[in-house]
Coordinates of C-alpha atoms and ligand atoms in Angstrom, one line a residue:
M1 CA 1.1 -54.9 10.7
E2 CA 4.1 -55.4 8.3
Y3 CA 2.6 -52.5 5.8
E4 CA 2.0 -50.2 8.8
I5 CA 5.8 -50.5 10.2
A6 CA 6.8 -50.3 6.7
G7 CA 4.9 -47.1 6.0
I8 CA 6.1 -45.8 9.3
V9 CA 10.0 -46.4 8.5
V10 CA 9.1 -44.7 5.2
A11 CA 7.6 -41.4 7.0
L12 CA 10.6 -41.5 9.1
L13 CA 13.3 -41.5 6.8
L14 CA 11.5 -38.8 4.4
W15 CA 11.0 -36.6 7.6
A16 CA 15.3 -37.3 8.3
A17 CA 15.6 -36.4 4.6
W18 CA 13.8 -33.1 4.9
A19 CA 15.3 -32.4 8.6
V20 CA 18.4 -32.6 6.9
S21 CA 18.0 -31.0 3.9
T22 CA 16.5 -27.8 6.1
E23 CA 19.3 -27.9 8.0
R24 CA 21.8 -27.9 5.2
R25 CA 19.7 -24.7 3.8
H26 CA 19.5 -23.2 7.0
R27 CA 23.3 -23.7 7.7
R28 CA 24.2 -21.7 4.4
L29 CA 22.0 -19.1 5.7
P30 CA 23.3 -16.1 7.7
P31 CA 22.8 -17.1 11.8
G32 CA 20.3 -15.9 13.7
P33 CA 18.0 -17.2 16.7
R34 CA 16.6 -20.6 16.6
P35 CA 13.1 -20.4 15.5
W36 CA 9.9 -22.1 16.6
P37 CA 7.9 -24.4 14.3
V38 CA 5.3 -22.1 12.4
V39 CA 5.9 -19.1 14.1
G40 CA 9.4 -18.9 13.7
N41 CA 11.0 -15.9 15.6
M42 CA 7.8 -14.1 16.1
L43 CA 7.5 -15.0 20.0
Q44 CA 10.9 -13.6 20.7
L45 CA 9.8 -10.4 18.9
A46 CA 6.7 -10.2 20.0
R47 CA 7.2 -8.0 23.1
S48 CA 8.8 -5.5 20.8
A49 CA 6.4 -4.7 18.3
S50 CA 6.2 -1.0 18.9
A51 CA 10.0 -1.0 18.4
P52 CA 11.1 -4.0 16.2
H53 CA 14.4 -2.2 15.1
Q54 CA 15.7 -2.0 18.5
S55 CA 15.0 -5.4 19.1
F56 CA 16.3 -6.2 16.0
A57 CA 19.5 -4.7 16.7
E58 CA 20.0 -6.4 20.0
L59 CA 19.6 -9.9 18.5
A60 CA 22.1 -8.7 15.6
G61 CA 24.4 -7.9 18.6
K62 CA 24.7 -11.8 19.2
H63 CA 24.0 -13.1 15.9
G64 CA 25.7 -11.3 13.5
A65 CA 25.5 -7.9 11.1
V66 CA 23.7 -10.0 8.6
M67 CA 21.1 -12.3 10.2
T68 CA 18.4 -14.7 9.3
L69 CA 14.8 -14.2 11.0
W70 CA 11.7 -16.1 10.5
L71 CA 8.9 -13.9 11.1
G72 CA 6.3 -16.6 10.5
S73 CA 6.7 -18.3 7.3
M74 CA 8.7 -15.1 5.8
T75 CA 12.6 -15.7 5.6
T76 CA 13.9 -12.4 6.4
V77 CA 17.8 -11.2 6.3
V78 CA 18.6 -7.9 8.3
V79 CA 21.5 -6.0 7.3
S80 CA 22.9 -3.9 10.4
S81 CA 26.5 -2.6 9.7
A82 CA 27.9 -0.3 7.6
E83 CA 30.2 -3.0 6.2
A84 CA 27.3 -5.2 5.4
A85 CA 25.2 -2.5 3.9
R86 CA 28.3 -1.7 1.7
A87 CA 28.4 -5.7 0.7
M88 CA 24.5 -5.6 -0.3
F89 CA 24.5 -2.1 -2.0
K90 CA 28.1 -2.4 -4.0
H91 CA 27.9 -6.0 -5.3
H92 CA 24.3 -7.2 -4.9
D93 CA 22.2 -4.2 -5.6
A94 CA 20.3 -5.4 -8.8
A95 CA 19.8 -9.2 -7.2
L96 CA 18.1 -7.4 -3.9
A97 CA 16.5 -4.7 -5.8
G98 CA 12.8 -6.2 -5.6
R99 CA 10.2 -5.3 -3.6
K100 CA 8.3 -7.5 -0.6
I101 CA 4.7 -6.6 -1.4
Y102 CA 2.6 -6.8 2.3
E103 CA -1.1 -7.7 2.4
S104 CA -2.2 -4.4 3.0
M105 CA -0.8 -3.3 -0.8
K106 CA -2.8 -6.0 -2.2
G107 CA -6.3 -5.6 -3.7
D108 CA -7.6 -4.6 -6.6
V109 CA -6.4 -1.2 -6.7
G110 CA -2.9 0.2 -5.7
N111 CA 0.0 -2.3 -7.6
E112 CA -0.8 -1.2 -10.8
G113 CA 1.6 2.0 -11.9
S114 CA 3.3 1.9 -8.4
L115 CA 6.8 3.1 -8.0
I116 CA 7.6 2.4 -4.6
T117 CA 6.3 -1.4 -4.5
A118 CA 7.1 -2.2 -8.6
Q119 CA 9.6 -4.9 -8.8
Y120 CA 12.8 -3.9 -10.3
G121 CA 12.5 -3.9 -13.9
P122 CA 11.1 -2.0 -17.1
H123 CA 8.2 -0.7 -15.3
W124 CA 10.0 0.6 -12.2
R125 CA 12.8 2.1 -14.7
T126 CA 10.3 4.3 -16.7
L127 CA 8.8 5.7 -13.6
R128 CA 12.0 6.2 -11.8
R129 CA 13.4 7.9 -14.6
L130 CA 10.2 10.2 -14.9
C131 CA 10.5 10.9 -11.5
T132 CA 14.1 11.8 -11.2
A133 CA 14.0 13.9 -14.4
E134 CA 10.6 15.7 -14.2
F135 CA 10.3 15.8 -10.4
F136 CA 13.3 16.4 -8.3
A137 CA 15.7 17.1 -10.5
A138 CA 17.2 21.1 -10.1
G139 CA 15.5 22.4 -12.9
P140 CA 11.6 21.5 -11.8
L141 CA 12.5 21.9 -8.2
D142 CA 14.0 25.5 -8.8
A143 CA 10.7 26.0 -10.7
M144 CA 8.6 25.0 -7.4
R145 CA 10.5 27.4 -5.4
G146 CA 7.8 29.6 -4.6
V147 CA 5.2 26.6 -4.1
R148 CA 7.5 25.7 -1.2
A149 CA 7.6 28.9 0.1
R150 CA 3.8 29.8 0.2
C151 CA 3.3 26.4 1.9
V152 CA 6.1 27.4 4.6
A153 CA 4.6 30.6 5.1
Q154 CA 1.0 29.4 5.6
M155 CA 2.6 27.1 8.0
L156 CA 4.3 29.8 10.2
H157 CA 0.8 31.5 10.1
Y158 CA -0.7 28.4 11.8
V159 CA 2.1 28.5 14.1
R160 CA 1.0 32.1 14.9
E161 CA -2.8 31.4 15.9
A162 CA -1.6 28.3 17.7
A163 CA 0.8 30.9 19.9
A164 CA -2.2 33.4 20.2
A165 CA -4.3 31.1 21.8
D166 CA -2.0 28.8 24.0
D167 CA -2.6 28.2 27.7
G168 CA 0.6 27.2 29.0
A169 CA -0.3 23.3 27.7
G170 CA 1.7 23.7 24.4
T171 CA 0.8 22.8 20.8
D172 CA 1.5 19.6 18.9
V173 CA 4.3 20.6 17.1
G174 CA 3.9 17.7 14.4
R175 CA 0.6 18.6 13.3
F176 CA 2.1 21.9 11.7
F177 CA 4.6 20.0 9.8
F178 CA 2.1 17.4 9.0
L179 CA -0.2 20.3 7.7
M180 CA 2.7 21.7 5.5
A181 CA 3.9 18.2 4.1
F182 CA 0.7 17.9 3.1
N183 CA -0.2 21.1 1.3
L184 CA 3.1 21.3 0.0
I185 CA 2.6 17.6 -2.1
G186 CA -1.0 18.7 -3.0
N187 CA 0.8 21.9 -4.8
L188 CA 3.5 20.1 -6.4
M189 CA 1.0 17.6 -7.6
F190 CA -2.3 19.3 -8.5
S191 CA -1.4 23.1 -7.6
K192 CA -4.4 22.7 -4.9
D193 CA -4.6 23.7 -1.2
L194 CA -5.9 20.5 -0.2
L195 CA -6.3 21.7 3.1
D196 CA -8.2 25.0 2.3
P197 CA -11.2 24.7 4.8
A198 CA -13.3 25.8 1.5
S199 CA -12.2 22.3 -0.2
E200 CA -14.1 19.8 1.4
R201 CA -12.9 17.4 -1.2
G202 CA -9.5 18.0 -0.4
A203 CA -10.5 17.3 3.3
E204 CA -11.9 14.1 2.0
F205 CA -8.9 13.4 0.6
F206 CA -6.7 14.0 3.5
Y207 CA -8.8 12.2 5.7
H208 CA -8.2 8.9 3.5
A209 CA -5.1 9.4 2.8
G210 CA -4.1 9.7 6.2
K211 CA -6.6 6.4 7.3
T212 CA -4.6 4.3 4.8
M213 CA -1.2 5.2 6.5
E214 CA -2.6 4.6 9.4
F215 CA -3.9 0.7 8.7
A216 CA -1.0 0.0 6.3
G217 CA 1.5 0.9 9.2
K218 CA 0.0 -1.4 11.5
P219 CA 1.5 -5.2 12.1
N220 CA -0.4 -7.6 10.1
M221 CA -0.4 -11.4 10.8
A222 CA -1.5 -12.2 7.6
D223 CA 1.6 -11.1 6.2
Y224 CA 3.6 -13.8 8.3
F225 CA 0.7 -16.5 7.6
P226 CA -0.3 -17.2 4.4
A227 CA -2.9 -19.6 5.4
L228 CA -4.4 -16.7 7.1
R229 CA -4.6 -14.3 4.1
W230 CA -7.9 -15.1 2.9
A231 CA -9.4 -14.5 6.4
D232 CA -7.6 -10.9 6.7
P233 CA -8.1 -11.7 10.3
Q234 CA -7.4 -8.0 11.6
R235 CA -9.3 -6.6 8.2
I236 CA -5.6 -4.5 7.4
R237 CA -6.5 -5.2 3.8
R238 CA -9.9 -4.6 3.7
R239 CA -9.9 -1.2 5.3
T240 CA -6.7 -0.1 3.7
Q241 CA -8.0 -0.7 0.2
F242 CA -11.4 1.1 1.3
H243 CA -9.6 4.3 2.0
V244 CA -7.3 3.8 -0.7
K245 CA -10.4 3.6 -3.2
Q246 CA -11.8 6.4 -1.7
A247 CA -8.7 8.7 -2.1
F248 CA -8.9 7.2 -5.5
N249 CA -12.4 8.7 -6.4
V250 CA -11.2 12.2 -5.3
A251 CA -8.0 12.2 -7.0
G252 CA -9.9 10.9 -10.0
E253 CA -12.2 13.7 -9.7
F254 CA -9.2 16.3 -9.9
L255 CA -7.8 14.3 -12.9
R256 CA -11.2 14.8 -14.9
E257 CA -11.3 18.5 -13.8
R258 CA -7.7 19.2 -14.9
M259 CA -8.6 17.4 -18.2
R260 CA -11.3 19.7 -18.9
E261 CA -9.2 22.9 -17.8
R262 CA -6.9 21.8 -20.2
E263 CA -9.2 21.4 -23.3
E264 CA -10.3 24.9 -22.6
D265 CA -6.6 26.4 -22.7
V266 CA -6.7 27.4 -18.8
E267 CA -3.4 29.4 -18.4
K268 CA -1.5 27.8 -15.4
K269 CA 1.8 26.9 -14.1
K270 CA 2.8 23.3 -15.1
D271 CA 2.7 20.9 -12.0
Y272 CA 3.6 17.2 -11.5
L273 CA -0.3 16.5 -13.0
D274 CA 0.6 18.1 -16.3
V275 CA 3.5 16.4 -16.6
L276 CA 1.7 12.9 -16.1
L277 CA -0.7 14.0 -18.5
E278 CA 1.3 15.0 -21.0
Y279 CA 3.8 11.9 -21.1
K280 CA 4.2 10.4 -24.4
G281 CA 6.6 7.4 -23.2
D282 CA 10.3 7.8 -23.0
G283 CA 11.1 5.9 -26.2
V284 CA 13.0 3.2 -24.4
E285 CA 10.7 0.8 -22.2
G286 CA 7.6 1.0 -20.6
P287 CA 4.0 2.5 -22.0
A288 CA 3.3 5.3 -24.0
V289 CA 0.8 7.0 -22.2
F290 CA 0.2 6.5 -18.3
S291 CA -4.0 5.3 -17.9
S292 CA -5.7 7.2 -15.5
T293 CA -5.1 4.4 -12.8
I294 CA -1.4 4.8 -12.8
I295 CA -1.5 8.2 -12.5
N296 CA -3.6 8.1 -9.7
V297 CA -1.3 5.4 -8.0
I298 CA 1.8 7.8 -8.3
V299 CA -0.4 11.0 -6.9
F300 CA -1.4 8.6 -4.0
E301 CA 1.9 7.6 -3.5
M302 CA 4.0 10.7 -3.4
F303 CA 1.7 11.4 -0.3
T304 CA 2.2 8.4 1.4
A305 CA 6.1 8.5 0.6
G306 CA 6.5 12.1 1.5
T307 CA 4.2 13.4 4.4
D308 CA 4.7 10.9 7.4
T309 CA 8.8 11.0 6.2
T310 CA 8.6 14.6 6.6
T311 CA 6.7 15.4 9.7
S312 CA 8.6 12.6 11.5
T313 CA 12.1 13.8 10.7
L314 CA 11.0 17.7 11.5
E315 CA 9.1 16.6 14.9
W316 CA 12.0 14.8 16.3
A317 CA 14.5 17.4 15.0
M318 CA 12.4 20.0 17.5
A319 CA 12.2 17.4 20.3
E320 CA 16.0 17.0 20.2
L321 CA 16.5 20.6 20.1
L322 CA 14.3 21.2 22.8
R323 CA 16.3 18.5 24.6
N324 CA 19.3 19.9 23.9
P325 CA 19.2 23.6 24.7
D326 CA 23.0 24.3 23.6
A327 CA 22.0 23.1 20.1
L328 CA 19.0 25.0 20.1
R329 CA 20.7 28.1 20.9
K330 CA 23.2 27.6 18.1
V331 CA 21.0 27.0 15.8
Q332 CA 18.7 29.9 16.7
A333 CA 22.1 32.2 16.9
E334 CA 23.2 30.9 13.3
L335 CA 19.7 31.6 11.6
R336 CA 19.0 35.3 13.1
G337 CA 22.9 36.2 12.3
V338 CA 22.5 35.2 9.0
I339 CA 18.7 36.2 8.3
G340 CA 17.4 39.7 9.5
A341 CA 14.7 39.9 12.0
G342 CA 11.2 40.1 10.3
E343 CA 12.8 38.7 7.1
K344 CA 11.9 35.0 5.7
V345 CA 14.2 32.2 5.5
E346 CA 14.6 31.0 1.9
E347 CA 16.3 28.4 0.1
E348 CA 18.8 30.8 -1.5
K349 CA 20.2 30.9 2.1
L350 CA 20.5 27.3 3.5
E351 CA 24.3 27.4 2.2
E352 CA 25.1 29.8 5.0
L353 CA 23.5 27.7 7.4
P354 CA 25.9 24.8 7.8
Y355 CA 24.7 24.2 11.4
L356 CA 21.0 24.3 10.4
K357 CA 21.9 21.4 7.9
S358 CA 23.8 19.7 10.3
V359 CA 20.9 19.5 13.0
I360 CA 18.8 18.0 10.0
K361 CA 21.5 15.1 9.3
E362 CA 21.8 14.5 12.9
T363 CA 18.4 13.9 13.5
L364 CA 18.3 11.7 10.5
R365 CA 21.1 9.8 11.9
L366 CA 19.2 8.9 15.2
H367 CA 15.6 8.9 13.8
P368 CA 15.7 7.9 10.4
P369 CA 11.9 7.7 9.4
L370 CA 12.1 4.3 7.8
P371 CA 14.4 2.3 10.2
F372 CA 14.3 -0.7 7.6
L373 CA 14.2 1.0 4.4
V374 CA 11.3 0.1 2.5
P375 CA 11.6 -3.7 2.7
H376 CA 13.8 -5.0 -0.1
K377 CA 13.2 -8.3 -1.8
A378 CA 15.8 -10.8 -3.4
M379 CA 15.0 -11.4 -6.6
E380 CA 17.6 -13.8 -7.5
S381 CA 19.3 -16.2 -4.9
C382 CA 23.0 -15.0 -4.3
E383 CA 26.4 -15.2 -1.9
M384 CA 26.8 -12.2 0.3
L385 CA 29.8 -12.4 2.5
G386 CA 29.7 -16.0 2.4
F387 CA 25.9 -16.4 3.1
H388 CA 23.0 -17.7 0.9
I389 CA 20.4 -15.3 0.4
P390 CA 17.5 -17.3 -1.3
K391 CA 15.1 -15.8 -4.1
E392 CA 12.4 -14.4 -2.5
T393 CA 13.9 -13.7 1.1
Q394 CA 12.8 -10.2 2.3
I395 CA 15.9 -7.8 3.4
L396 CA 15.6 -5.4 6.2
V397 CA 18.6 -2.7 6.4
N398 CA 18.5 -1.6 9.6
V399 CA 19.5 2.1 9.3
W400 CA 18.8 3.0 13.0
A401 CA 21.2 0.3 14.2
I402 CA 23.9 1.6 11.7
G403 CA 23.5 4.9 12.4
R404 CA 23.9 4.6 16.2
D405 CA 26.8 1.8 15.7
P406 CA 29.6 2.6 18.3
K407 CA 32.3 1.3 16.4
R408 CA 31.6 4.0 13.7
W409 CA 30.1 6.5 15.9
K410 CA 31.3 8.6 19.0
D411 CA 29.0 9.0 21.7
P412 CA 26.5 7.4 19.5
Q413 CA 23.0 8.4 21.6
E414 CA 24.2 11.8 21.9
F415 CA 22.7 14.5 19.9
K416 CA 25.5 16.3 18.5
P417 CA 25.3 18.1 15.1
E418 CA 29.0 19.2 15.2
R419 CA 30.0 15.6 14.1
F420 CA 28.6 16.5 10.5
M421 CA 30.5 19.4 10.4
D422 CA 34.0 18.2 10.2
G423 CA 35.6 16.7 7.4
D424 CA 35.9 13.2 8.7
T425 CA 32.5 12.5 9.1
A426 CA 31.1 15.4 6.6
A427 CA 28.4 12.5 5.1
D428 CA 26.1 13.7 2.3
Y429 CA 22.7 12.0 1.7
K430 CA 24.0 10.0 -1.9
G431 CA 23.9 6.7 -0.1
H432 CA 27.7 6.5 -0.4
H433 CA 28.8 6.5 2.8
F434 CA 27.2 3.4 4.0
E435 CA 27.4 4.3 8.2
F436 CA 24.6 7.2 7.2
I437 CA 22.1 6.1 4.7
P438 CA 18.7 7.4 6.0
F439 CA 17.6 7.8 2.3
G440 CA 18.9 4.1 1.5
S441 CA 21.6 3.8 -1.3
G442 CA 21.9 2.2 -5.0
R443 CA 19.1 1.7 -7.1
R444 CA 16.0 1.9 -4.9
M445 CA 17.2 4.9 -2.9
C446 CA 14.8 7.7 -2.3
P447 CA 14.4 9.5 -5.5
A448 CA 13.3 12.7 -3.6
V449 CA 16.5 13.4 -2.0
P450 CA 16.9 17.1 -3.8
L451 CA 13.6 17.7 -2.4
A452 CA 13.8 16.6 1.1
A453 CA 17.1 18.6 1.3
R454 CA 15.6 21.7 0.4
V455 CA 12.3 21.3 2.7
L456 CA 13.5 20.0 6.0
P457 CA 16.3 22.9 6.6
L458 CA 13.8 25.4 5.1
A459 CA 10.7 24.5 7.4
L460 CA 13.0 23.7 10.5
G461 CA 14.6 26.6 10.1
S462 CA 11.4 28.8 9.6
V463 CA 9.8 27.6 12.9
L464 CA 13.3 27.9 14.8
H465 CA 13.6 32.1 13.2
S466 CA 10.2 33.3 13.7
F467 CA 9.5 31.6 17.2
D468 CA 11.5 30.7 20.7
W469 CA 10.2 27.8 21.9
V470 CA 9.6 25.9 25.3
L471 CA 8.4 22.9 26.3
G472 CA 4.6 22.7 27.3
G473 CA 3.0 22.0 30.4
G474 CA 6.1 23.4 32.5
M475 CA 8.1 20.2 31.2
K476 CA 11.7 20.0 31.6
A477 CA 14.0 19.0 29.1
A478 CA 15.3 15.9 31.4
E479 CA 11.6 14.9 31.6
M480 CA 10.8 14.7 28.1
D481 CA 9.3 11.1 27.0
M482 CA 11.6 10.3 23.7
R483 CA 10.3 7.1 23.0
E484 CA 10.0 5.5 19.5
R485 CA 6.5 4.2 17.9
M486 CA 6.7 2.2 14.7
G487 CA 3.9 2.9 12.0
I488 CA 4.5 3.6 8.5
T489 CA 7.3 5.8 10.1
L490 CA 9.0 5.6 13.3
R491 CA 7.4 8.5 15.0
K492 CA 7.6 9.9 18.8
A493 CA 5.4 8.0 20.7
V494 CA 4.1 10.7 22.7
P495 CA 3.4 13.5 20.5
L496 CA 6.0 16.8 21.3
R497 CA 4.1 19.4 22.4
A498 CA 5.8 22.9 23.0
I499 CA 5.0 26.6 23.0
P500 CA 5.9 28.8 20.2
I501 CA 6.7 32.4 21.2
P502 CA 6.8 35.2 18.5
Y503 CA 10.6 35.8 18.3
H504 CA 9.6 39.7 18.1
Q505 CA 7.3 39.4 21.3
A506 CA 10.1 37.4 23.2
H507 CA 12.9 40.3 22.3
F508 CA 10.7 43.4 23.2
Ligands
HEM1 C1 12.8 13.0 5.1 C2 12.4 12.9 4.3 C3 12.6 11.3 3.4 C4 13.2 10.0 3.8 C5 14.0 10.1 5.1 C6 12.9 9.5 2.9 C7 13.5 7.7 2.7 C8 13.4 7.1 2.0 C9 13.6 5.9 1.7 C10 14.7 5.2 3.2 C11 13.0 4.9 0.9 C12 13.5 3.4 0.6 C13 14.9 3.3 -0.1 C14 15.3 1.7 -0.5 O1 14.0 0.8 -0.1 O2 16.3 1.4 -0.5 C15 12.7 6.0 0.1 C16 11.9 5.7 -1.2 C17 11.3 6.4 -1.8 N1 11.1 7.9 -1.4 FE1 11.4 9.0 0.0 N2 12.0 9.7 1.9 C18 11.7 11.1 2.1 C19 11.1 11.8 1.7 C20 10.6 11.7 0.3 C21 9.6 12.5 -0.4 C22 9.3 13.8 0.2 C23 9.0 12.0 -1.4 C24 7.9 12.6 -2.4 C25 7.7 13.8 -2.5 C26 9.8 10.5 -1.4 C27 9.6 9.4 -2.4 C28 10.2 8.4 -2.5 C29 9.6 7.4 -3.7 C30 8.8 7.4 -4.6 C31 10.6 6.3 -3.1 C32 10.3 4.4 -3.7 C33 11.7 4.7 -4.6 C34 11.7 3.3 -5.1 O3 11.1 2.2 -4.7 O4 12.4 3.3 -6.3 N3 10.3 10.5 -0.3 N4 12.2 7.1 0.8

């Protein structure tokens, strides 16, 4: 009996010590809603699984611009204001430049060689330098101008076909943009039209890449409850890894084909695959050559990073323009004033199209495709704005909330491209204006900004110059459903359907 009582007393003392130390640790963490045992704040957030950026923004309104959430066992700090983002990227960029790795990305393929999921360190630096210098610098981008023009011309051809076949219901606008973006990356990487009906292997790659993005974008219980990891209860890891492997098989074939061509000295323009095959180390750190696994991973990542982000931005831009007819008229007048009827929109002309470029910025402010950036992770503990951020914490930067902050933006919910044309708010994409960071900021910011800054206005300008657009099914602008759905990117929940009317046909 005495032993039992002593045991209970010891247990109570241990529990009290644990509770006090947890309370102390929590006290130094940024504030947040009170968590439940085991599930943390998951129940409070479950209602809004399709729009977590919105519920996180609401919670930040109550708890502050640096806030702790417990997603199951995952400690997460959410940054929700321009000031807090400045503190993060200006003063703690290196400490917070790690990546949180989700279950869907784990497996025998997927992590080795990755740039997006690499932890901040020598391997990441090597890939990043290569990407910045060989893929997205002005020289290589200029050399690939023709490829972009060809992919956009092909998209216009598909839109023309859809216009001829339209019965008044309208056509899925996002699909044209997705095909263009996918085809563009296929051409930058392999000089191949993956969507050419003659390319069976291209269609296979397209299918598996799409499925990978679909599964990787689903919320996964195994990320939040480590005890469930072995079971993979929603089969997300197994499914994602299956499709990644299938896509790698196809990419591996393209790689072998290219190596044969190189041995046979087949003459062709240099693409990204050649850059990766010719890599001989950068003399600073990292490998001297890339293995075929690393090449497959890099190739695949360019598709996952580049297609959904581009598609989402362009679909939202069209939706906002159709809902705001004045802005639509203004951008078309600018385009048709600068570029004659029957001529093509070309990259050289983009400088003369400031309103078009502002339409893209305003779209990215309201609808950043990655509303939390790509999740960061604290590599080291640090003190930020007086709060303790423990090592391994996941950091989400709510750029969606920052872009709509009424303290920073006048009429934040309104679509007003003009705001980017006057000096005060003429923010660029470089990540120095912390109220507008759709591409991130600091070390981990998107390396493809120079590519995106050309492709987005080129593609949007082309469909607006060559076609007039009306909503499908006789819908009125005020009736449009503008709800958002979170997958791998923030997409329009109800795909936009609109009718393209060739410009000349509309005006004769
Ligand atoms: C609308 C277009 C795009 C947007 C808004 C966008 C946005 C972003 C964002 C927010 C990040 C993460 C930044 C961070 O975690 O701090 C990122 C990373 C990345 N993006 Fe983009 N992106 C776009 C297009 C592209 C394209 C076209 C490519 C490639 C062809 C690309 C390749 C990458 C890569 C490789 C990373 C990982 C960088 C790293 O972890 O160091 N992105 N992008």
